[in-house]
Amino acid sequence: MAKGKGPKGKKITLKMAKNSIRISFDGGRRLDLSKMGITTFPKCILKLADVDELDLSRNMLKKIPNSIEKFQKLRWLDLHSNQLEELPKTVGTLQNLFYLNICNNKLTTKNLPEELNLLKNLRILNLGLNCLDSIPPTLGALKELKELGLFDNFLTTIPNSVKRLPKLQKLNAERNPFPKSKKEEHIYPVKRIESLYLVQEKDLCSSCLKTCQEERDKLNKFKNTVPCPSKKLSFPLLLTPNSTAMDNQEQWRLKDEDL
C-alpha cells in the first residue's frame, strides 16, 4: 500500500483561472484563487503572468516556485494562511510589488530570502504569525516601507535598521517574547533626547525666553492630542487573518490610492 501523501488538493485549470480574474477598484487585473483548496502552485497560471494582483491566500500551499518571477507586473501578492515553509529567492525580482502578505505560514528566519531587500517599492509587508526568531537587518533597505507586521513570532529584538526606516508609520510587533525591559521600546520606537540643559527663566534673554515659552506651548498642545499609550492600537492592514478574515477579499486590499 502506498504511503499517504496528504490531501491531493483541487486542480486548477487554465479555464478556471481565467474565470477567476477580476477587475480591481483601480482598474488592475486581479487573479483571485483564494480559498480553493490548492496544495500545489498551479503551473497553468504562468500563462496569466500579466496580471497586476495575485491572491493565493487561505489554501494549503507549502511552496512557491521560482517561476513566480514571471509575474513582473505584479503589484499585490497575497499568500497569507497557507503552509509555506520557504519563499523563493526570485521573489526579489518583483520590482513593482508594493504589497506582500505572507502572514500565517510556517516561515523561519533561515528560509526568509535575503532578496526581500530588493523590493524597493514595497509599502506594506506582513510577516506576522510565522516562526521567525529574528529579522534580517537587510530589511532596512526597504526605504519605501510604510507598514510592517511582525506579530506572533519568536522575536526578541528588532534591528535598528528596520525600526528607523524613514517612511515607517505602523509597526505591529505584538505577542513576541521581547525582554520585559525592552518590550515597549520595540513596540513604540521613539527618538530620544541625547542632551538636556536646564537654566532658570531669569537667566534667559527676552528673545530666548519667548522661544522657550513657544516650544513649551507646542509640547503641551502635543501632549493633549497624543492618545494615551494604554489605548489599544489599531493596525487595519496588519491584522491576524485567522481571527478577523473577511469573505470579501476586497476588504483586505490596500485602499491607499496614493501608493
JSON list of C-alpha atoms in Angstrom, two decimals, residues 8-21 31-48 54-61 71:
[
{"chain": "A", "resi": 8, "resn": "LYS", "atom": "CA", "xyz": [-4.43, 15.89, -3.07]},
{"chain": "A", "resi": 9, "resn": "GLY", "atom": "CA", "xyz": [-5.99, 19.30, -3.33]},
{"chain": "A", "resi": 10, "resn": "LYS", "atom": "CA", "xyz": [-8.07, 20.89, -6.02]},
{"chain": "A", "resi": 11, "resn": "LYS", "atom": "CA", "xyz": [-6.71, 21.02, -9.55]},
{"chain": "A", "resi": 12, "resn": "ILE", "atom": "CA", "xyz": [-6.89, 24.43, -11.16]},
{"chain": "A", "resi": 13, "resn": "THR", "atom": "CA", "xyz": [-7.30, 24.53, -14.92]},
{"chain": "A", "resi": 14, "resn": "LEU", "atom": "CA", "xyz": [-6.46, 27.45, -17.16]},
{"chain": "A", "resi": 15, "resn": "LYS", "atom": "CA", "xyz": [-10.17, 27.97, -17.84]},
{"chain": "A", "resi": 16, "resn": "MET", "atom": "CA", "xyz": [-10.92, 28.12, -14.11]},
{"chain": "A", "resi": 17, "resn": "ALA", "atom": "CA", "xyz": [-8.08, 30.58, -13.60]},
{"chain": "A", "resi": 18, "resn": "LYS", "atom": "CA", "xyz": [-9.28, 32.84, -16.41]},
{"chain": "A", "resi": 19, "resn": "ASN", "atom": "CA", "xyz": [-12.77, 32.85, -14.89]},
{"chain": "A", "resi": 20, "resn": "SER", "atom": "CA", "xyz": [-11.23, 33.92, -11.57]},
{"chain": "A", "resi": 21, "resn": "ILE", "atom": "CA", "xyz": [-9.79, 37.16, -12.93]},
{"chain": "A", "resi": 31, "resn": "LEU", "atom": "CA", "xyz": [-6.35, 36.75, -10.20]},
{"chain": "A", "resi": 32, "resn": "ASP", "atom": "CA", "xyz": [-8.23, 35.54, -7.12]},
{"chain": "A", "resi": 33, "resn": "LEU", "atom": "CA", "xyz": [-7.60, 31.88, -6.26]},
{"chain": "A", "resi": 34, "resn": "SER", "atom": "CA", "xyz": [-8.11, 32.23, -2.51]},
{"chain": "A", "resi": 35, "resn": "LYS", "atom": "CA", "xyz": [-9.91, 29.51, -0.52]},
{"chain": "A", "resi": 36, "resn": "MET", "atom": "CA", "xyz": [-9.71, 27.00, -3.38]},
{"chain": "A", "resi": 37, "resn": "GLY", "atom": "CA", "xyz": [-8.15, 24.05, -1.52]},
{"chain": "A", "resi": 38, "resn": "ILE", "atom": "CA", "xyz": [-4.95, 24.29, -3.60]},
{"chain": "A", "resi": 39, "resn": "THR", "atom": "CA", "xyz": [-1.99, 22.23, -2.35]},
{"chain": "A", "resi": 40, "resn": "THR", "atom": "CA", "xyz": [0.49, 22.88, -5.17]},
{"chain": "A", "resi": 41, "resn": "PHE", "atom": "CA", "xyz": [1.15, 26.02, -7.18]},
{"chain": "A", "resi": 42, "resn": "PRO", "atom": "CA", "xyz": [-0.93, 25.74, -10.39]},
{"chain": "A", "resi": 43, "resn": "LYS", "atom": "CA", "xyz": [1.50, 25.93, -13.31]},
{"chain": "A", "resi": 44, "resn": "CYS", "atom": "CA", "xyz": [-1.27, 26.91, -15.69]},
{"chain": "A", "resi": 45, "resn": "ILE", "atom": "CA", "xyz": [-1.46, 30.41, -14.18]},
{"chain": "A", "resi": 46, "resn": "LEU", "atom": "CA", "xyz": [2.00, 31.17, -15.58]},
{"chain": "A", "resi": 47, "resn": "LYS", "atom": "CA", "xyz": [0.10, 31.85, -18.80]},
{"chain": "A", "resi": 48, "resn": "LEU", "atom": "CA", "xyz": [-1.67, 34.67, -16.96]},
{"chain": "A", "resi": 54, "resn": "LEU", "atom": "CA", "xyz": [-2.38, 37.59, -7.34]},
{"chain": "A", "resi": 55, "resn": "ASP", "atom": "CA", "xyz": [-4.30, 36.16, -4.40]},
{"chain": "A", "resi": 56, "resn": "LEU", "atom": "CA", "xyz": [-3.44, 32.62, -3.32]},
{"chain": "A", "resi": 57, "resn": "SER", "atom": "CA", "xyz": [-4.35, 33.11, 0.33]},
{"chain": "A", "resi": 58, "resn": "ARG", "atom": "CA", "xyz": [-6.11, 30.54, 2.54]},
{"chain": "A", "resi": 59, "resn": "ASN", "atom": "CA", "xyz": [-5.02, 27.48, 0.67]},
{"chain": "A", "resi": 60, "resn": "MET", "atom": "CA", "xyz": [-2.62, 24.65, 1.61]},
{"chain": "A", "resi": 61, "resn": "LEU", "atom": "CA", "xyz": [0.46, 25.67, -0.36]},
{"chain": "A", "resi": 71, "resn": "PHE", "atom": "CA", "xyz": [4.78, 37.85, -12.77]}
]
